DNA sequence: CGTACATCCTCCAGCGACTATAGGAGCAAG
DNA sequence: CTTGCTCCTATAGTCGCTGGAGGATGTACG
């Protein structure tokens, strides 16, 4: 009887795919767990928590390196959380910028689509705007 | 006297990096231009236009394969622009979804940052929310 | 106990859209 | 003629996974 949790179970419980769990181990985001005699990885509840933390952080758009820092912070509860705050704030700034950029994008796409008279390419507003950036109202950054 | 435009010039004129211009040639997005005796690529005004079209399309978030289609359409002005319209509309739907997702994200990040009392990690709202997805108000999809 | 089947293992290649590096060769100005 | 910029090819790396091949292990059932 083995008390360890199999990789498939932690995957299900955490919402991180099996292959991705192994990938995280490979890049050192998750410690290599003990193995069964047959060589299978055996996890515990802590690992599920850690993976859930990672998945949620990824959903919030944090990069792996940032998550590495956040995980280190989580491991030292007595430390100041200034770093976590800084990382989250930086991400918030990014997200706001992205929303602004995408909103400009949306406006331009709508202009393109609305302007299209569904005729020939010759007079297509979509192609026209793509060809001539000068027809853009907004200056777009990376979207 | 050589009438061709050097890669550096088309790069500047179109806003596409030199390495990226060569990359586009490699993947067949841009035709291989004639060369000088010394083996250097020589472009013309049409190429600058094409690259500008590509860059603008990329800024609008279109994928390379979609741009391939859009470029083909541009080359045949007598055709219907229904395809261009479809591609642009699909992109618009994507952009709208992304904005919605990022807005939810923004709300959650703000909740994290606002809740942080700048004390120890132990009681840090940022770490707390990352660890426990149940504390999220919104269900986030890929952001 | 045998066997079928699910799950797991490692290794390696690929995705998209570039970007960067090494190690040269071309070319124009001073 | 030499300096220094631009250009060339070829290859490997980026990020965060994802997929497949080909085999081993674990388990449930008869």
Coordinates of C-alpha atoms (C1' of nucleotides) in Angstrom, one line a residue:
Chain A
X1 CA 0.0 0.0 0.0
X2 CA 1.5 3.3 -1.1
X3 CA 0.5 6.6 0.4
X4 CA 1.8 8.8 -2.4
X5 CA -0.6 10.4 -4.9
X6 CA 0.0 9.5 -8.5
X7 CA 0.7 12.2 -11.1
X8 CA -2.7 11.7 -12.8
X9 CA -4.4 12.5 -9.5
X10 CA -2.5 15.6 -8.7
X11 CA -3.1 16.7 -12.3
X12 CA -6.8 16.3 -11.8
X13 CA -6.8 17.9 -8.4
X14 CA -4.7 20.9 -9.4
X15 CA -5.9 21.4 -12.9
X16 CA -2.4 21.2 -14.3
X17 CA -1.9 18.6 -17.1
X18 CA 0.3 15.6 -16.4
X19 CA 2.9 16.6 -19.0
X20 CA 3.0 20.1 -17.6
X21 CA 3.6 18.8 -14.1
X22 CA 6.6 16.9 -15.4
X23 CA 7.7 20.0 -17.2
X24 CA 7.5 22.1 -14.1
X25 CA 9.7 19.5 -12.3
X26 CA 12.1 19.7 -15.2
X27 CA 12.5 23.5 -15.0
X28 CA 12.8 23.3 -11.2
X29 CA 9.4 25.0 -10.4
X30 CA 8.3 21.9 -8.5
X31 CA 10.7 19.7 -6.5
X32 CA 11.3 16.2 -7.8
X33 CA 9.1 13.9 -5.7
X34 CA 10.0 10.5 -4.4
X35 CA 9.3 7.5 -6.6
X36 CA 7.8 4.1 -6.2
X37 CA 10.0 1.0 -6.7
X38 CA 8.7 1.0 -10.3
X39 CA 9.9 4.5 -10.8
X40 CA 6.6 6.4 -10.6
X41 CA 6.3 9.8 -9.1
X42 CA 4.5 10.0 -5.8
X43 CA 3.1 13.3 -4.6
X44 CA 1.4 14.6 -1.4
X45 CA -1.2 17.2 -0.6
X46 CA 1.4 20.0 -0.4
X47 CA 2.3 19.4 -4.1
X48 CA -1.4 19.8 -5.1
X49 CA -1.5 23.1 -3.3
X50 CA 1.7 24.2 -4.9
X51 CA 0.5 23.3 -8.4
X52 CA -2.8 25.0 -7.8
X53 CA -0.9 28.1 -6.8
X54 CA 1.1 27.9 -10.0
X55 CA -1.9 27.3 -12.2
X56 CA -3.8 30.2 -10.7
X57 CA -0.7 32.5 -11.0
X58 CA -0.4 31.4 -14.7
X59 CA -4.1 32.2 -15.2
X60 CA -3.4 35.7 -13.9
X61 CA -0.7 36.0 -16.5
X62 CA 2.4 35.8 -14.3
X63 CA 5.6 34.6 -15.9
X64 CA 7.3 31.5 -14.6
X65 CA 10.2 33.5 -13.1
X66 CA 7.7 35.7 -11.3
X67 CA 5.9 32.6 -10.0
X68 CA 9.3 31.3 -8.8
X69 CA 9.6 34.4 -6.7
X70 CA 6.1 34.2 -5.4
X71 CA 6.6 30.6 -4.4
X72 CA 9.7 31.5 -2.5
X73 CA 7.8 34.1 -0.7
X74 CA 5.1 31.7 0.2
X75 CA 7.6 29.4 1.7
X76 CA 8.8 32.2 4.1
X77 CA 5.7 33.5 5.8
X78 CA 7.7 35.7 8.2
X79 CA 9.1 37.9 5.4
X80 CA 7.7 41.1 4.1
X81 CA 5.3 40.8 1.3
X82 CA 6.6 43.9 -0.5
X83 CA 8.0 41.8 -3.3
X84 CA 4.7 40.0 -3.9
X85 CA 3.0 43.4 -3.9
X86 CA 5.5 44.8 -6.4
X87 CA 5.0 41.8 -8.8
X88 CA 1.2 42.0 -8.6
X89 CA 1.3 45.8 -9.2
X90 CA 3.6 45.4 -12.2
X91 CA 1.2 42.8 -13.6
X92 CA -1.7 45.1 -13.0
X93 CA 0.0 47.8 -15.0
X94 CA 0.6 45.4 -17.8
X95 CA -3.0 44.2 -17.8
X96 CA -4.3 47.8 -17.9
X97 CA -2.0 48.6 -20.8
X98 CA -3.1 45.5 -22.7
X99 CA -6.8 46.4 -22.2
X100 CA -6.2 49.9 -23.5
X101 CA -4.3 48.5 -26.5
X102 CA -7.0 45.9 -27.2
X103 CA -9.7 48.5 -26.9
X104 CA -8.1 50.6 -29.6
X105 CA -7.7 47.4 -31.6
X106 CA -11.4 46.7 -31.2
X107 CA -12.3 50.1 -32.5
X108 CA -10.1 49.8 -35.5
X109 CA -11.4 46.3 -36.3
X110 CA -15.0 47.5 -36.0
X111 CA -14.2 50.4 -38.3
X112 CA -12.8 47.9 -40.8
X113 CA -15.7 45.5 -40.6
X114 CA -18.4 48.2 -40.6
X115 CA -16.8 49.9 -43.6
X116 CA -16.7 46.7 -45.6
X117 CA -19.4 46.9 -48.3
X118 CA -19.0 43.2 -49.1
X119 CA -18.0 43.9 -52.7
X120 CA -14.7 43.4 -54.4
X121 CA -11.3 43.5 -52.7
X122 CA -10.6 46.5 -54.8
X123 CA -12.8 48.7 -52.6
X124 CA -12.5 46.7 -49.4
X125 CA -12.1 48.7 -46.3
X126 CA -10.4 45.9 -44.5
X127 CA -7.6 45.4 -47.0
X128 CA -7.4 49.2 -47.5
X129 CA -6.7 49.9 -43.8
X130 CA -4.3 47.0 -43.5
X131 CA -2.3 48.4 -46.5
X132 CA -2.2 52.0 -45.3
X133 CA -1.5 52.5 -41.6
X134 CA -2.1 56.2 -42.2
X135 CA -5.8 55.4 -42.2
X136 CA -5.6 54.4 -38.6
X137 CA -7.0 56.7 -36.0
X138 CA -5.1 55.1 -33.2
X139 CA -1.5 54.4 -32.8
X140 CA -1.4 50.8 -31.8
X141 CA 1.3 49.3 -29.6
X142 CA 1.7 45.5 -29.3
X143 CA -1.6 44.0 -28.8
Chain B
X1 CA 24.5 52.4 -59.9
X2 CA 22.1 50.0 -58.3
X3 CA 18.4 50.8 -58.2
X4 CA 17.4 48.1 -55.6
X5 CA 16.7 49.1 -52.0
X6 CA 18.8 47.4 -49.4
X7 CA 17.3 45.4 -46.6
X8 CA 18.1 48.0 -44.0
X9 CA 16.2 50.6 -45.9
X10 CA 13.1 48.5 -46.4
X11 CA 13.3 47.6 -42.7
X12 CA 13.3 51.3 -41.7
X13 CA 10.7 52.2 -44.2
X14 CA 8.3 49.4 -43.2
X15 CA 9.1 49.1 -39.5
X16 CA 9.9 45.4 -39.8
X17 CA 13.3 44.4 -38.4
X18 CA 16.0 43.2 -40.8
X19 CA 16.1 39.8 -39.3
X20 CA 12.3 39.6 -39.5
X21 CA 12.3 40.5 -43.1
X22 CA 14.7 37.6 -43.8
X23 CA 12.5 35.4 -41.6
X24 CA 9.4 36.3 -43.7
X25 CA 11.3 35.4 -46.8
X26 CA 12.2 32.1 -45.3
X27 CA 8.6 31.2 -44.4
X28 CA 7.4 32.3 -47.9
X29 CA 5.5 35.3 -46.7
X30 CA 7.7 37.6 -48.8
X31 CA 9.1 36.5 -52.2
X32 CA 12.9 36.1 -52.4
X33 CA 14.1 39.3 -54.0
X34 CA 16.9 39.6 -56.7
X35 CA 20.4 40.0 -55.4
X36 CA 23.4 42.2 -56.2
X37 CA 26.6 40.6 -57.5
X38 CA 27.8 40.5 -54.0
X39 CA 24.8 38.5 -52.9
X40 CA 22.8 41.2 -51.2
X41 CA 19.0 41.4 -51.3
X42 CA 17.5 44.2 -53.4
X43 CA 14.0 45.3 -52.9
X44 CA 11.6 47.8 -54.5
X45 CA 8.7 50.0 -53.3
X46 CA 6.2 47.1 -53.7
X47 CA 8.1 45.2 -51.1
X48 CA 7.9 48.0 -48.6
X49 CA 4.2 48.2 -49.1
X50 CA 3.9 44.5 -48.6
X51 CA 5.9 44.6 -45.4
X52 CA 3.9 47.5 -44.1
X53 CA 0.8 45.5 -44.7
X54 CA 2.2 42.6 -42.9
X55 CA 3.4 44.7 -39.9
X56 CA 0.1 46.4 -39.6
X57 CA -1.7 43.1 -39.7
X58 CA 0.6 41.7 -37.0
X59 CA -0.1 44.7 -34.9
X60 CA -3.8 44.0 -35.2
X61 CA -3.0 40.5 -33.9
X62 CA -3.6 38.5 -37.1
X63 CA -1.7 35.2 -37.4
X64 CA 0.8 34.6 -40.2
X65 CA -1.5 32.2 -41.9
X66 CA -4.3 34.7 -41.9
X67 CA -2.0 37.3 -43.3
X68 CA -1.0 34.9 -46.0
X69 CA -4.7 34.8 -47.0
X70 CA -5.1 38.6 -46.7
X71 CA -2.1 39.1 -48.9
X72 CA -3.4 36.7 -51.5
X73 CA -6.7 38.7 -51.5
X74 CA -4.8 41.9 -51.9
X75 CA -3.2 40.5 -55.0
X76 CA -6.5 39.8 -56.6
X77 CA -8.6 43.0 -56.4
X78 CA -11.4 41.6 -58.6
X79 CA -12.3 38.9 -56.1
X80 CA -14.9 39.2 -53.4
X81 CA -13.7 40.5 -50.1
X82 CA -15.9 38.1 -48.1
X83 CA -12.8 36.2 -46.9
X84 CA -11.1 39.3 -45.6
X85 CA -14.3 40.3 -43.9
X86 CA -14.6 36.8 -42.2
X87 CA -11.0 37.0 -41.0
X88 CA -11.5 40.5 -39.5
X89 CA -14.7 39.5 -37.9
X90 CA -13.2 36.4 -36.3
X91 CA -10.4 38.6 -35.0
X92 CA -12.9 41.1 -33.6
X93 CA -14.6 38.3 -31.6
X94 CA -11.2 37.2 -30.2
X95 CA -10.3 40.7 -29.2
X96 CA -13.6 41.2 -27.5
X97 CA -13.2 38.0 -25.6
X98 CA -9.7 38.9 -24.6
X99 CA -10.8 42.3 -23.3
X100 CA -13.5 40.7 -21.2
X101 CA -11.0 38.2 -19.8
X102 CA -8.5 40.8 -19.0
X103 CA -11.0 43.0 -17.3
X104 CA -11.9 40.2 -15.0
X105 CA -8.2 39.8 -14.4
X106 CA -7.8 43.4 -13.7
X107 CA -10.5 43.3 -11.1
X108 CA -8.9 40.3 -9.3
X109 CA -5.4 41.9 -9.4
X110 CA -6.8 45.1 -7.9
X111 CA -8.5 43.1 -5.2
X112 CA -5.2 41.5 -4.4
X113 CA -3.2 44.7 -4.4
X114 CA -5.8 46.7 -2.5
X115 CA -6.1 43.9 0.1
X116 CA -2.4 43.8 0.8
X117 CA -1.7 45.4 4.1
X118 CA 2.1 45.5 3.4
X119 CA 2.9 43.3 6.3
X120 CA 4.2 39.8 6.4
X121 CA 3.7 37.2 3.7
X122 CA 1.7 35.3 6.4
X123 CA -1.2 37.6 6.0
X124 CA -0.6 38.8 2.5
X125 CA -3.7 39.0 0.4
X126 CA -1.7 38.5 -2.8
X127 CA -0.2 35.2 -1.8
X128 CA -3.5 34.2 -0.2
X129 CA -5.5 34.6 -3.3
X130 CA -3.0 32.9 -5.5
X131 CA -2.9 29.9 -3.2
X132 CA -6.7 29.6 -3.0
X133 CA -8.6 29.9 -6.1
X134 CA -11.8 29.7 -4.1
X135 CA -11.2 33.2 -3.0
X136 CA -11.7 34.4 -6.6
X137 CA -14.9 36.1 -7.5
X138 CA -14.5 35.5 -11.2
X139 CA -13.8 32.3 -13.0
X140 CA -10.9 33.2 -15.3
X141 CA -10.3 31.7 -18.6
X142 CA -7.0 32.1 -20.4
X143 CA -5.8 35.6 -20.2
Chain C
dC1 C1' -2.3 -16.7 -11.9
dG2 C1' -3.0 -14.7 -16.4
dT3 C1' -4.3 -11.1 -19.1
dA4 C1' -6.2 -6.8 -20.5
dC5 C1' -6.1 -2.1 -20.0
dA6 C1' -5.1 2.3 -17.9
dT7 C1' -1.5 4.8 -16.4
dC8 C1' 2.9 5.9 -16.1
dC9 C1' 8.0 6.4 -17.7
dT10 C1' 11.9 8.8 -20.7
dC11 C1' 13.4 11.1 -24.6
dC12 C1' 13.0 14.1 -28.1
dA13 C1' 10.7 17.0 -31.6
dG14 C1' 7.5 20.7 -32.5
dC15 C1' 4.5 24.9 -32.0
dG16 C1' 4.5 30.4 -33.2
dA17 C1' 6.9 34.3 -34.3
dC18 C1' 10.5 35.7 -33.9
dT19 C1' 15.5 37.0 -31.8
dA20 C1' 20.3 36.4 -31.1
dT21 C1' 24.9 34.8 -31.9
dA22 C1' 29.1 33.5 -34.5
dG23 C1' 31.9 34.1 -38.2
dG24 C1' 32.4 36.0 -42.2
dA25 C1' 32.0 39.1 -46.8
dG26 C1' 30.6 43.6 -49.2
dC27 C1' 30.9 48.3 -49.8
dA28 C1' 31.2 53.5 -49.3
dA29 C1' 33.6 57.4 -47.2
dG30 C1' 37.7 59.6 -45.7
Chain D
dC1 C1' 43.8 51.6 -47.8
dT2 C1' 41.7 51.2 -43.9
dT3 C1' 37.8 52.0 -40.9
dG4 C1' 33.5 50.8 -39.8
dC5 C1' 28.9 49.9 -41.1
dT6 C1' 25.8 47.0 -43.4
dC7 C1' 24.9 42.7 -45.0
dC8 C1' 25.4 37.4 -45.6
dT9 C1' 24.4 32.3 -43.9
dA10 C1' 23.6 29.0 -40.5
dT11 C1' 22.3 27.6 -36.3
dA12 C1' 20.5 27.8 -31.7
dG13 C1' 17.7 30.0 -28.3
dT14 C1' 13.4 32.2 -26.5
dC15 C1' 8.6 31.0 -23.7
dG16 C1' 5.5 27.8 -22.0
dC17 C1' 4.2 24.2 -23.0
dT18 C1' 2.3 19.9 -26.1
dG19 C1' 2.6 15.7 -28.6
dG20 C1' 4.3 11.3 -30.0
dA21 C1' 7.1 7.0 -29.9
dG22 C1' 8.1 3.1 -27.6
dG23 C1' 8.3 0.9 -23.6
dA24 C1' 7.4 -0.3 -18.3
dT25 C1' 4.3 -0.6 -14.4
dG26 C1' 0.2 -1.1 -11.7
dT27 C1' -4.5 -2.8 -11.1
dA28 C1' -8.9 -5.0 -11.7
dC29 C1' -11.2 -8.9 -13.2
dG30 C1' -12.0 -13.8 -14.4

